[in-house]
Structures are given as C-alpha cells and as structure tokens.
XYZ file of C-alpha atoms in Angstrom:
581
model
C 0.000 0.000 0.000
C 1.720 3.400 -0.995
C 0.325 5.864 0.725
C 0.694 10.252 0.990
C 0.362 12.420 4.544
C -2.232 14.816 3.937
C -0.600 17.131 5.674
C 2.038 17.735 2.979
C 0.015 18.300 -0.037
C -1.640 21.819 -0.430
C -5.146 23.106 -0.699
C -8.458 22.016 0.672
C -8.889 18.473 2.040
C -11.017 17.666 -1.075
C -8.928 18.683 -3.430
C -5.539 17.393 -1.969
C -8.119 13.814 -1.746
C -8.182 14.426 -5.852
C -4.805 15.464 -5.996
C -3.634 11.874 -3.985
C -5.705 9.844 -6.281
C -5.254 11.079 -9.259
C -1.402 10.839 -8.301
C -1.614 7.031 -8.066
C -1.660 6.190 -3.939
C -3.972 3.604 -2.524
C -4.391 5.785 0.499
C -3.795 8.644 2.773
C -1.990 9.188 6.045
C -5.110 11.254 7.315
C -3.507 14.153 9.687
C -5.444 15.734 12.530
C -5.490 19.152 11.669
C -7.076 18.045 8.617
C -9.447 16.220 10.813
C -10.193 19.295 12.747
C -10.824 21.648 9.702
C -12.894 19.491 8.397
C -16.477 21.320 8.082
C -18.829 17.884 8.627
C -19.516 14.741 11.136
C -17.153 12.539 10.856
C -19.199 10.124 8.963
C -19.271 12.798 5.607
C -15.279 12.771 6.374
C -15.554 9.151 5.532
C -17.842 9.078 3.217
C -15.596 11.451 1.262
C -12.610 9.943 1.343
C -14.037 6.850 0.201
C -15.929 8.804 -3.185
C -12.464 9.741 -3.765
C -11.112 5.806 -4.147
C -9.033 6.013 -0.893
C -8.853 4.194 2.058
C -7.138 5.988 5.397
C -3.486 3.749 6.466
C -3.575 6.092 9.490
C -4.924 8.807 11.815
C -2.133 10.937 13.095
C 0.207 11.474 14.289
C -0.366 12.297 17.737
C 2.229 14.952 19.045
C 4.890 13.602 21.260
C 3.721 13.994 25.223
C 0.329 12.783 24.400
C -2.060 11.753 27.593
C -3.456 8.594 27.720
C -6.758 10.102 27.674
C -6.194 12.348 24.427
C -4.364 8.515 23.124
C -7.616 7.099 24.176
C -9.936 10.199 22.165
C -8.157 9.470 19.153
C -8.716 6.058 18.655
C -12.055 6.596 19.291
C -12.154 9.327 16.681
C -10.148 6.233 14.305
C -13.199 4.096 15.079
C -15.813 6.762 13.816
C -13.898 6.721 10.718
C -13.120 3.404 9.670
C -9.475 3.734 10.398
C -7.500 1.004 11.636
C -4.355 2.672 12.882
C -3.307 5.356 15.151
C -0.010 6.882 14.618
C 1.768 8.492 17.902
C 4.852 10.560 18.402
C 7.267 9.105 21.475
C 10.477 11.234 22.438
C 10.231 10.124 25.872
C 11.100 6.281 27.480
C 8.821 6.910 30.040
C 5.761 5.619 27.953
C 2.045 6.833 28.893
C -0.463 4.272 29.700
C -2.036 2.785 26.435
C -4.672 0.337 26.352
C -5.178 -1.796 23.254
C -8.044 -1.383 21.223
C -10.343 -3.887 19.597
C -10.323 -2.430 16.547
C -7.615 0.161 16.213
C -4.036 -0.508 16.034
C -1.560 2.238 18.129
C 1.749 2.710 16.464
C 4.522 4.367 18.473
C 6.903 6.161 16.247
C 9.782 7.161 18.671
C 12.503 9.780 18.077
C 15.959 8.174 17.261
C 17.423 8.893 20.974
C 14.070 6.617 22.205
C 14.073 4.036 19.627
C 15.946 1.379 21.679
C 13.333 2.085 24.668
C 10.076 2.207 23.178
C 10.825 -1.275 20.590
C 12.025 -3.002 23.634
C 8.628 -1.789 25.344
C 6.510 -3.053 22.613
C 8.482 -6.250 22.548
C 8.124 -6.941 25.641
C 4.360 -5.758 25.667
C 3.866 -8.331 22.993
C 0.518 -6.335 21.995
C -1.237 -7.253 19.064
C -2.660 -3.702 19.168
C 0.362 -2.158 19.637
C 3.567 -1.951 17.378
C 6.186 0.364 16.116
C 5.595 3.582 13.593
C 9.291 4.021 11.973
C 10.701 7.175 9.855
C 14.047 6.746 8.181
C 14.907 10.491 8.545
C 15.089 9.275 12.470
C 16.123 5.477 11.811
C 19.071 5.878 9.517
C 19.701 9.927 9.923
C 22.701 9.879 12.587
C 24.487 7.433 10.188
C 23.116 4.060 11.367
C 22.860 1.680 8.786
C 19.969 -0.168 7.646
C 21.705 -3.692 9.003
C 20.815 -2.609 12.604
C 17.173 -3.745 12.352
C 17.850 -6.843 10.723
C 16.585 -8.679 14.158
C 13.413 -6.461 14.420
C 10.536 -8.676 14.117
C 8.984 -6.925 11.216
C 5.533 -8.105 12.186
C 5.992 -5.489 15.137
C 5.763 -2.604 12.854
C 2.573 -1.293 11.475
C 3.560 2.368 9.431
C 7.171 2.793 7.608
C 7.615 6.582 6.290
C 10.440 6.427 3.983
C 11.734 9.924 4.525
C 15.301 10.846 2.939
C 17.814 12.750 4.661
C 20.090 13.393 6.755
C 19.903 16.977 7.484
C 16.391 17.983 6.772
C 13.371 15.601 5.685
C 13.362 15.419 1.852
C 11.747 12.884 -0.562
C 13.438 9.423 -1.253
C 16.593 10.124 -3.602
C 16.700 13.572 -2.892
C 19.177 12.806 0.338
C 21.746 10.113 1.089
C 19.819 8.078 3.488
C 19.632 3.598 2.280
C 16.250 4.000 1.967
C 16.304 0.737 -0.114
C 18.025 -1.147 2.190
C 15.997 -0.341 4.843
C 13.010 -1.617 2.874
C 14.520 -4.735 2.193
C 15.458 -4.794 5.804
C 11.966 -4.669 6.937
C 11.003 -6.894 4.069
C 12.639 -10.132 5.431
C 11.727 -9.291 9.342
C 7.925 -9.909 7.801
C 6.693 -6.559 7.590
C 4.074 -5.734 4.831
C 1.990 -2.600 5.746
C 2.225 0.670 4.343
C 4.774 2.813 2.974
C 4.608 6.457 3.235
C 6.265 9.647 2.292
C 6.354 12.919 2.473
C 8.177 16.369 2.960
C 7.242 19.770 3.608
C 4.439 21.118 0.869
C 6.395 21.993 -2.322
C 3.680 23.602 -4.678
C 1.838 21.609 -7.503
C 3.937 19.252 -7.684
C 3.678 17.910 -4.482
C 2.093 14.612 -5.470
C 3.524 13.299 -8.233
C 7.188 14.055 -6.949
C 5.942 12.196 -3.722
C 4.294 9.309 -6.224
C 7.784 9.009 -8.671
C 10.395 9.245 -5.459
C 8.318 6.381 -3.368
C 7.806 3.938 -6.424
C 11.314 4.354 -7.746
C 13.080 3.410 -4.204
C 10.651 0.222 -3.527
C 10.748 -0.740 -7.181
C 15.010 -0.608 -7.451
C 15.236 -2.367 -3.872
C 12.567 -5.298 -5.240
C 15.416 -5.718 -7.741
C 17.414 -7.618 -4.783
C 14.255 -8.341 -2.679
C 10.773 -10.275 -4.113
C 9.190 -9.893 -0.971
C 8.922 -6.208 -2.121
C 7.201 -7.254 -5.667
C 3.807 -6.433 -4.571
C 4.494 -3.240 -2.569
C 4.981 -1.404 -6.027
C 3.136 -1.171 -8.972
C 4.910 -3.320 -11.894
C 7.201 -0.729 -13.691
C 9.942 -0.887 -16.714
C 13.256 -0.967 -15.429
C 15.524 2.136 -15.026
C 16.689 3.017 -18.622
C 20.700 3.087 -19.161
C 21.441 5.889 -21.320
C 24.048 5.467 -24.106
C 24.466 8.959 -25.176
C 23.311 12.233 -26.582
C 22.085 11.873 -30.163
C 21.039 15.527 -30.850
C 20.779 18.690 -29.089
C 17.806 21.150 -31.161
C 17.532 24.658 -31.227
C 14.638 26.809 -31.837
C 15.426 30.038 -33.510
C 14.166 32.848 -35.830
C 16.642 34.172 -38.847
C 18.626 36.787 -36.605
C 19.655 34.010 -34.011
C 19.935 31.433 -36.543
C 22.669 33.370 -38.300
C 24.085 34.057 -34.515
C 24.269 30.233 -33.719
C 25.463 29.206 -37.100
C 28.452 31.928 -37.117
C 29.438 30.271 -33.866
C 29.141 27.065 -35.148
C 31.099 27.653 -37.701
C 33.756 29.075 -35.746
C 34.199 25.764 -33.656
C 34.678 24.092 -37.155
C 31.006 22.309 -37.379
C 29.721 21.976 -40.748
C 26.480 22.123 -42.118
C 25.990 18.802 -43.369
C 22.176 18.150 -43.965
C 18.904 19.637 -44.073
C 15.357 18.359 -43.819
C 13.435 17.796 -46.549
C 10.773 19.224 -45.697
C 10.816 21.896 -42.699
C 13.507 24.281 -42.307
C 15.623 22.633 -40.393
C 19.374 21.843 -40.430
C 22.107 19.364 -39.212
C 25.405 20.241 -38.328
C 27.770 18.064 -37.275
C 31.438 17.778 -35.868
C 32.487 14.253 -33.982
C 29.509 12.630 -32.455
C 28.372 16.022 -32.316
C 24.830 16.903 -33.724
C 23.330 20.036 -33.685
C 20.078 20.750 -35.236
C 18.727 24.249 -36.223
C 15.360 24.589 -36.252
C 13.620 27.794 -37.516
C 9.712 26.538 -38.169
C 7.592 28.845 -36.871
C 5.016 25.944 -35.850
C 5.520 22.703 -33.922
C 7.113 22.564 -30.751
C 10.105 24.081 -31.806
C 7.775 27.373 -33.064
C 6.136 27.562 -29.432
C 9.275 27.218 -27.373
C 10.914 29.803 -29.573
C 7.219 31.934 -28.591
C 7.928 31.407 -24.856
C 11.714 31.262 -24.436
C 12.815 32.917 -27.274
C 15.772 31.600 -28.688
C 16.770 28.385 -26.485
C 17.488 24.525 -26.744
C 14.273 23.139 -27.045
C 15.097 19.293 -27.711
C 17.374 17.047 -26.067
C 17.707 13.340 -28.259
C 19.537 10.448 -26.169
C 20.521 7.293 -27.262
C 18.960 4.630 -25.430
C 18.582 0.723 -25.334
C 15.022 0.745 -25.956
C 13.290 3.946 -26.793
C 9.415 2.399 -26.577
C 10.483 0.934 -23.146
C 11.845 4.443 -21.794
C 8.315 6.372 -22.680
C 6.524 3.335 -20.912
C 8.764 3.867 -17.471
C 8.252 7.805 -17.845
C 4.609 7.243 -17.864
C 4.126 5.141 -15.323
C 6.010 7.264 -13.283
C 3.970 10.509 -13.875
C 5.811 11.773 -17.229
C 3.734 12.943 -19.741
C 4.877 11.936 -23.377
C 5.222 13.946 -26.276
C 3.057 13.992 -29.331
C 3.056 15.594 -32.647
C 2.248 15.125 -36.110
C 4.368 14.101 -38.498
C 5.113 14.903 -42.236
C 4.808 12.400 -44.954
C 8.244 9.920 -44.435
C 8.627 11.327 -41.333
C 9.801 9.025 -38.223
C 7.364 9.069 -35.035
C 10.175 9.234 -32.642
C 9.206 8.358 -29.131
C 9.553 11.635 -26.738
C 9.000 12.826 -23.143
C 8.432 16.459 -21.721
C 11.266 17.476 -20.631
C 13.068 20.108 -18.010
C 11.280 23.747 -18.456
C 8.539 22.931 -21.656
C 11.679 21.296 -23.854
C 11.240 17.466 -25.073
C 13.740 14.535 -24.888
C 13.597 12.212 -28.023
C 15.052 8.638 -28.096
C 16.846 6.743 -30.357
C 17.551 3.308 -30.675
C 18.970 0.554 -32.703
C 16.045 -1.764 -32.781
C 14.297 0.293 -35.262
C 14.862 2.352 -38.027
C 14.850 5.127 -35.308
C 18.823 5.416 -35.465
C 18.522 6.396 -39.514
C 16.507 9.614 -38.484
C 19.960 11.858 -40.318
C 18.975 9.455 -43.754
C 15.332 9.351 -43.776
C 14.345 12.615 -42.939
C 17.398 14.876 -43.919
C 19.277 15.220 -47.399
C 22.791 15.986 -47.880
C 24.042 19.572 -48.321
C 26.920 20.673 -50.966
C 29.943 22.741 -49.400
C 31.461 25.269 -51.377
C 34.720 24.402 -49.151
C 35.639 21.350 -46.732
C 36.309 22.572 -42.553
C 38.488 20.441 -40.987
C 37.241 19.639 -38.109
C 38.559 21.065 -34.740
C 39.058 17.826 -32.266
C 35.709 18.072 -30.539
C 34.586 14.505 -30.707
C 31.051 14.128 -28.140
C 28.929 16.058 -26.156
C 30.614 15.813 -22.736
C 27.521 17.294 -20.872
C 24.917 19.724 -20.714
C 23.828 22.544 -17.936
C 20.138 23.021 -17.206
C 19.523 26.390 -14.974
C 16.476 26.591 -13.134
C 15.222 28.327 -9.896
C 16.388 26.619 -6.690
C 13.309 25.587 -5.970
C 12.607 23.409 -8.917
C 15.548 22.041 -9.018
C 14.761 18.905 -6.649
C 11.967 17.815 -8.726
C 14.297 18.149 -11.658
C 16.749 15.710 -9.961
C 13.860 13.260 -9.216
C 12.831 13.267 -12.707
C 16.187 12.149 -13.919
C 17.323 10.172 -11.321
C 13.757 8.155 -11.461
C 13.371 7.513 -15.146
C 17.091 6.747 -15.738
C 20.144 4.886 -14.384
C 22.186 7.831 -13.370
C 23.485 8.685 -10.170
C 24.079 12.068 -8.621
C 27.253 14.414 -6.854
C 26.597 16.096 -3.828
C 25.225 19.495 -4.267
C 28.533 22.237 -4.791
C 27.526 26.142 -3.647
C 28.955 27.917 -6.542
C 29.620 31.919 -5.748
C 28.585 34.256 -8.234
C 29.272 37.933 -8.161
C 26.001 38.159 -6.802
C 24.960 35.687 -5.105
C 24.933 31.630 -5.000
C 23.844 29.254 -7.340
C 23.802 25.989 -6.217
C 25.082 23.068 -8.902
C 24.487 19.278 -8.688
C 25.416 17.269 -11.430
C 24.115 13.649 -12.398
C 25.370 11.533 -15.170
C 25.396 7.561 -16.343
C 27.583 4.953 -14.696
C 30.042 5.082 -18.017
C 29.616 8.871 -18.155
C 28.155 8.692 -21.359
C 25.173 11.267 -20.290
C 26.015 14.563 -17.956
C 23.793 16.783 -16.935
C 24.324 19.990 -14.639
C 21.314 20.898 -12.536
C 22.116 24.484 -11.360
C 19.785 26.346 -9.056
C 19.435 29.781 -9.016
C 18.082 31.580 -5.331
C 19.182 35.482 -6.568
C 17.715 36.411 -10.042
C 20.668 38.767 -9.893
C 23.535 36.303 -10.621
C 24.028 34.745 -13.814
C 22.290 31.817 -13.461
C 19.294 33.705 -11.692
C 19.146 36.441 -14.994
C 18.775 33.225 -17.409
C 15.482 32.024 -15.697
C 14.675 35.415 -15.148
C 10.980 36.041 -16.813
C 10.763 32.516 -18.303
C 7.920 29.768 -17.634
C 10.449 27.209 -16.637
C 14.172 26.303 -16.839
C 16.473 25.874 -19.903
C 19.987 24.834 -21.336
C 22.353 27.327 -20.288
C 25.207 25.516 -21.562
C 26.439 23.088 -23.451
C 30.164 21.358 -23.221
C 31.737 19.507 -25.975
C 35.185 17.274 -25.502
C 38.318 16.954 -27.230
C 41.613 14.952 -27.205
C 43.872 17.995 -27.194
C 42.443 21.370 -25.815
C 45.361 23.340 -26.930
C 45.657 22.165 -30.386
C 41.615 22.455 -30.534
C 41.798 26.093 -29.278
C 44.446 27.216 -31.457
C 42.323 26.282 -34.555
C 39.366 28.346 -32.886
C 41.718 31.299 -32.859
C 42.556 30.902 -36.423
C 38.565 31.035 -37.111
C 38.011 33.970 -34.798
C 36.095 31.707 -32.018
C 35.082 34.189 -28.969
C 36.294 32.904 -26.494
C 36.055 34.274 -22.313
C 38.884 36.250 -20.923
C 40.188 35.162 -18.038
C 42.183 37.228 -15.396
C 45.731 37.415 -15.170
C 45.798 36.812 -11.225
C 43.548 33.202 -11.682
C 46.765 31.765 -13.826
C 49.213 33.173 -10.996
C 47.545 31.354 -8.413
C 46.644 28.180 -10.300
C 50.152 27.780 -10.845
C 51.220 28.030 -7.210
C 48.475 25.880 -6.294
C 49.265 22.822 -8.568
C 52.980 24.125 -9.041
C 52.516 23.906 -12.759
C 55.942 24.735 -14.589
C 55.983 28.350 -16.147
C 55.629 27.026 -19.953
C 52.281 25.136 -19.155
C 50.968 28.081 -16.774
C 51.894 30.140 -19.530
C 50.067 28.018 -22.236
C 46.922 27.586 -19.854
C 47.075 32.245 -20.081
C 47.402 32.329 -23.929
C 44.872 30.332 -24.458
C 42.539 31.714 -21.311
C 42.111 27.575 -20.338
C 41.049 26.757 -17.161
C 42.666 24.005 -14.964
C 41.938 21.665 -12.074
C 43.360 18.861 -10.879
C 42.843 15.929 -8.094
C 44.001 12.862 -7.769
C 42.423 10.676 -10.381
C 43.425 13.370 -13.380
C 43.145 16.752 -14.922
C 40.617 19.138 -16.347
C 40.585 21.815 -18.917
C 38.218 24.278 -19.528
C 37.549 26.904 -22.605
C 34.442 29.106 -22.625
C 33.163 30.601 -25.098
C 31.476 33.940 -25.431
C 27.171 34.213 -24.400
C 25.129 34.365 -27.489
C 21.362 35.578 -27.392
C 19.709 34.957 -24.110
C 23.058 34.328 -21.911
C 23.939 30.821 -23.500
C 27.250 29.810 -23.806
C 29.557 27.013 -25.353
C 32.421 25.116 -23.397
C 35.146 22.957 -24.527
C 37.034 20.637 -21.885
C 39.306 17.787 -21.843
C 39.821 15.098 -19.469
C 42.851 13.774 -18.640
C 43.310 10.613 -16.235
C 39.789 9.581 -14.671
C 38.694 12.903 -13.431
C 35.329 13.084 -12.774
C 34.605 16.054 -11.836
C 33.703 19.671 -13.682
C 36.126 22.209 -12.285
C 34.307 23.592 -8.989
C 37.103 25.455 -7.838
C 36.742 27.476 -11.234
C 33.286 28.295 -11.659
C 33.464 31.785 -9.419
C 36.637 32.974 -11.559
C 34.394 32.085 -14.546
C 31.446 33.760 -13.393
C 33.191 36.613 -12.685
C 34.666 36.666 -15.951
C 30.813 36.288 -17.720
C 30.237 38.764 -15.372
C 32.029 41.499 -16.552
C 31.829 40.393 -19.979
C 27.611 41.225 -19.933
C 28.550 44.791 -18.255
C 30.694 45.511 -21.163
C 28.315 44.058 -23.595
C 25.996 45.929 -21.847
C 27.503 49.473 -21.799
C 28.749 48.729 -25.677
C-alpha cells in the first residue's frame, strides 16, 4: 500500500483527496489538523474519502507527550472513521499508559534517541494492538545503517515513512539516506503494511514528486528483494542511457545566423537539411546540432515562450518504446506531434522547463533519423574539423526551488546517479550546482539552481515559464591544439584574469611554460588525484547561452568547482561591457 500524509500536499482536504488519487496512492496518512478543519460529522469525512477511491493507512500522528486520555480520544475518533491505525509521536522512554483497542491498532513512532526504549517496550508488551511507527529520517539519519534492524521482528511494525535525509526531511533520492536497504530490511523481518512519504508542501507538484520518489526506491530495492514485488506497482526498469544523439535549437533568422556563425567558428559543418521543414544538421564528432527555424511545432512555441533556447534534447537509449513506458508510469507525460509524410514518429518525453527529450535506438529504423528525414548539403569548401569529438555534458539552470523535482525526474526515469550538491559563488549571489550523469559517463547533466535572479544563473530564468539549457560542453583529445584552430577562425572565447593563472600555478605548481600556455589560451585548470581538467568558454550568445570545450585527462570526474566563481566573474564582466557597448 503506498500511501501520501495529507498534511504535505496543499489546498483544501477535497482537493488534496483528488490530488492523492489522481497521483496514483492507494491511500492517505489522514492528519489531525485536517481532521479538525474538516467542516462535517465525521461520517461525511468518511464518506468522502471513500468517493475519492481512498482508504485511510492512518490517523495521526499524535504529538509527542500525548495523555493517555487524548491517546484514548483518538482512537475513538479512528473508530468513527473506519481507520484502523493510530499513529503516535514518542520522544520520551517513560511511555504513557495505552490500552489496546479492539479495533484500532496504536503505532509508536519514537525519536531516534528513544528508539531502543520504546521497541524493547513493545516487545516486551507483545501487543497485538500495539507496534512500532518508523521514519528513516530518524532510523538511519545519525548514520546508522539499515543492518541494525535486521533482528526487528517486522511483524511489530505497522507504518514505515520512507523519509530521505540526513539533514532535513526530503523525498526518497533527494538525500543520502539507504532507503532501499531499509526496505529490504523490513522486508525479510515480515513486515508488509504501508509505505509512506512525504516532505514539507512543495507547490503543484507535491504529489507526483511524492508518487515518482516512493515507487522508484521500492521498485530498485525489489530488484534484490521479491518480498517487495507487490508493494509497487509493476514498472519498466531504469533506462541506461548510451548517449546524446542531438541537441535542437529553436530560432528565428537573426539568431539562426548568430548560432550558425558560432558554429562555424568551432569548425562544425552544415551537413544536412530536412526535406521538408527548415531545419538543419550540423555536425562535428559525435556532435549533432540541429537548427530549427519553423515557426510551428514545438520548436515554433518554445521559440514563442523562451525565445531563442534549446528546445530538444535526443539520447541514445537501449530501448526507446520501453523508456516512454517507465516515464509514464512514473507521472511523465509523453510527447506527441504530427508528423510529415516519411517522417519518423520518434518516441519523446516532456522534458526540463517545456523542452522534449527524443530517443533513439537501434532496434528500429529510429537510429537512420539523419537518412530518412534529412538530405545531404553541398559545401562550397571542406572545414576540418577542430578535435571536438562528443557532447561531454549539458547545464540546465532553473530556480532553486525546482531544481529537486528536476533531480527526481532524472534520477527516477534513468540509471544515473548524482554528486553532492557544490555552492557555486557568483558575483552576486549563490547558485547551487548538482550534477548527475550515467555509470560510463556517457550522459552529464548539470542541474544548477538559481536563489538570486541577480547572478548569472538567476538572470537566465529570469521572466521565463520554466528552466532551460544554459550551456552546453563539448570534448576533445587535445584542448590546446583544438583552441588554437578556434583562434585561427576567430572563435570568442572568455577572458580570463591574469591573477587566476598566478595562483593556479602556485596551487598545482605547474611549470611556467604550461601556466603560460593555460594564459594564452585563457584555459582553465583543475586537478585531483584521479586526473586533470581543462576548460575553454566561449562567449554568451542571445539569451546568456554559452559554449564550453574541456578535456579530461586521467579519470577525473569532476567539472572544475574550484573554477566556476573565476568564470562567473569573468561572464560577469563580460555582460557589463556588452551591456555598456
């Protein structure tokens, strides 16, 4: 039984009741405030819960320091309304008197300092009526580890709240808490009652983020636990990614020419064209950029709200009809539009901030989309290419406050794991970065969260319905050899201060001729101790969007943190004398 605390979900209690079941929970955690601001008998409170397909997994909770007479009320109240289970609050040992009831259950749900106290209670109580209530914010959040509870008869506990963690209550993969492992835990000791979530109210979303984060964790633990089969509704796997295939743009003629004058710079080439729509390829490595100026379509109506933006994201996949299917069941709406004569129907997603996110795989004809749909173009003269060879990843900026649900959607729908978030100072504020990517590192994305509309990040988002591509990073073998062919095209590249080069040097004790390479070329460095990292920016075009070039030497992971404030400086000043030009 999955099942939602009222108490987190905003609006009235009817509508959060629609909101829940329309979500896809079996029931509701009812709280008592709810209870209280209900306008009726407690019979209509039934009766309305039930017209809206749910059943109530528990009344409560009951604030720590409860009497035994308010205890006693309560259950009472839990009788009136068909509810079989009484959640209350313990922080102390010293347990008030509680007297079993004949038809509703009392769960104690004690405070991690307690936890010992109270199960040992109940154990030795040996109540029927009366078991254990357990939260993983309080189970695992001082560092315990799931193991702990692997002798805890699981038939003792009646309510599990899989809250992630540690430092505030969050949704599960949001934190760092083994919430899987804790389910499994719980599994084998026997138990099979509820499982909850639930965090402080977060808008709209609420639900489904609730919905996606509790069926992902019980579904990826049932991968190493069949006793959790039937908590969970039967869902796809997680979908390895294999790639970036594409990256679209939608833009009128004056960005168009904007884009494709920096394109050409970097040494892509146009190399196709639709053959219907106007709409180009260009191409460089495993690179693929598409240009899309329609004025209808999805790429007409993100150009409409965004202006000139990414507005399609294509990955590689092992089975695109299989990714859509997990999507949906977890919430995701897909994509639909028509399609041209000869066209492909390539399956899609809705994506981060109104874009879309196409797959492409090789058990179809999906993989030929460049030959069926697009015709070659002639070149009046060949452009060697420059050494970028793949997409290395890409930066989505959003508020701060979206930016959870964004990592849920990812993290949920495909086999990627994520970084700790990194507080990255801006001139004016903090924008906080996390990044996710595939185990093989073949898909990176940057989530970066923007608090104060007044740093760079923040100014992006800044008047737009949503969150976009701020940035896109391609690799290369060589970053010197690849910059010094970008100079000889008249690339724009970011300046970077003298003084960042004079302590980089210092810091890593880089000989003068490489510190002195690293200036010419304004490259940024990092090191640790799996490898090196390289950085080249290039100059913002239209709305504050920017291309990077990096290298990787060794197996560093990472994507320069100790660099981003000397870059956003840099940008910084670089839009004030754009701006006073």
């Amino acid at each position: 039984m999955l099942t939602l605390p009222t108490s987190v979900v905003p609006g009235r209690l009817h509508e959060k009741l629609r909101a829940i079941a329309a979500g896809g929970f079996d029931a509701i955690d009812l709280s008592l405030t709810d209870v209280a601001q209900f306008d009726g008998t407690l019979a209509e409170l039934a009766r309305l819960i039930a017209e809206a397909g749910l059943i109530v997994a528990s009344l409560g909770p009951l604030e720590a320091g409860a009497t035994s007479l308010a205890i006693a009320a309560k259950q009472e109240m839990a009788r009136t309304l068909g509810v079989k289970l009484l959640l209350v609050e313990i922080a102390d040992p010293v347990l008030p008197v509680l007297q079993g009831h004949p038809d509703v259950k009392i769960a104690l749900r004690p405070t991690r300092a307690v936890e010992a106290a109270v199960t040992a209670w109940v154990k030795e109580r040996n109540d029927p009526q009366i078991g254990l209530a357990l939260n993983a914010f309080d189970v695992l959040g001082d560092g315990s580890r799931p193991a702990r509870l692997r002798d805890l008869d699981g038939a003792a506990v009646f309510h599990v709240a899989l809250w992630d963690g540690p430092q505030q209550p969050m949704l599960p993969g949001q934190g760092t808490l083994n919430l899987g492992g804790l389910a499994r835990v719980l599994a084998r000791g026997g138990y099979d009652g509820p499982w909850s979530v639930g965090v402080a109210p977060d808008g709209p979303d609420t639900v489904s983020n609730a919905y996606r984060a509790l069926v992902t964790v019980l579904s990826d633990a049932a991968m190493t636990e069949p006793l959790l089969r039937d908590a969970t509704p039967n869902l796809p796997p997680k979908v390895p990614t294999k790639g970036f295939e594409f990256i679209e743009f939608a833009v009128d003629p004056a960005s168009a020419s904007e884009l494709e004058s920096t394109l050409t710079a970097m040494a892509f080439r146009r190399e196709r064209k639709h053959l219907s729509k106007k709409v180009t390829l260009w191409r460089q490595g495993a690179v693929n950029i598409v240009i899309n100026q329609e004025g209808a379509g999805h790429a007409g109506q993100a150009f409409e709200d965004h202006g000139p933006c990414v507005c399609d994201m294509g990955l590689r996949v092992q089975d695109a009809a299989e990714t859509v299917a997990r999507a949906k069941a977890l919430g995701t709406q897909d994509f639909r539009q028509s399609v041209g004569l000869g066209e492909l129907t390539i399956p899609a997603i809705h994506g981060v901030g109104g874009s879309v996110i196409h797959f492409i795989d090789e058990h179809s004809d999906l993989h030929r989309v460049w030959d069926i749909e697009f015709e070659p173009v002639t070149r009046a003269q060949a452009v060697p290419p420059a050494g970028l060879r793949r997409i290395d990843h890409v930066a989505q900026t959003m508020r701060y406050d979206e930016m959870q649900s964004w990592l849920l959607y990812y993290l949920s729908t495909f086999e990627m794991t994520k970084t700790p978030i990194v507080n990255v100072t801006d001139p004016s504020g903090i924008v906080r970065s996390q990044a996710i990517e595939s185990p093989e590192g073949d898909v990176r994305l940057n989530l970066n969260g923007a608090a104060d509309a007044q740093t760079l990040a923040g100014s992006f988002v800044s008047g737009r319905p949503g969150a976009g591509v701020q940035h896109i990073a391609f690799q290369t073998d060589d970053i010197f050899e690849t910059s010094a062919q970008l100079a000889a095209a008249n690339f724009d590249r970011l300046v970077i201060p003298h003084n960042y080069y004079v302590d980089t040097q210092a810091t890593f004790g880089l000989d003068d001729d490489e510190a002195t390479a690293l200036q010419h070329h304004n490259i940024l460095y990092d090191h640790d101790v799996h490898g090196s990292y390289y950085q080249l920016y290039g100059g913002a075009i239209f709305n504050g969007f920017f291309f990077e070039i990096v290298q990787r030497k060794g197996r560093y992971a990472g994507y320069g943190a100790r660099n981003a404030p000397v870059r956003l400086a840099a940008q910084s000043q670089a839009r004030k004398r754009q701006g006073a030009a």
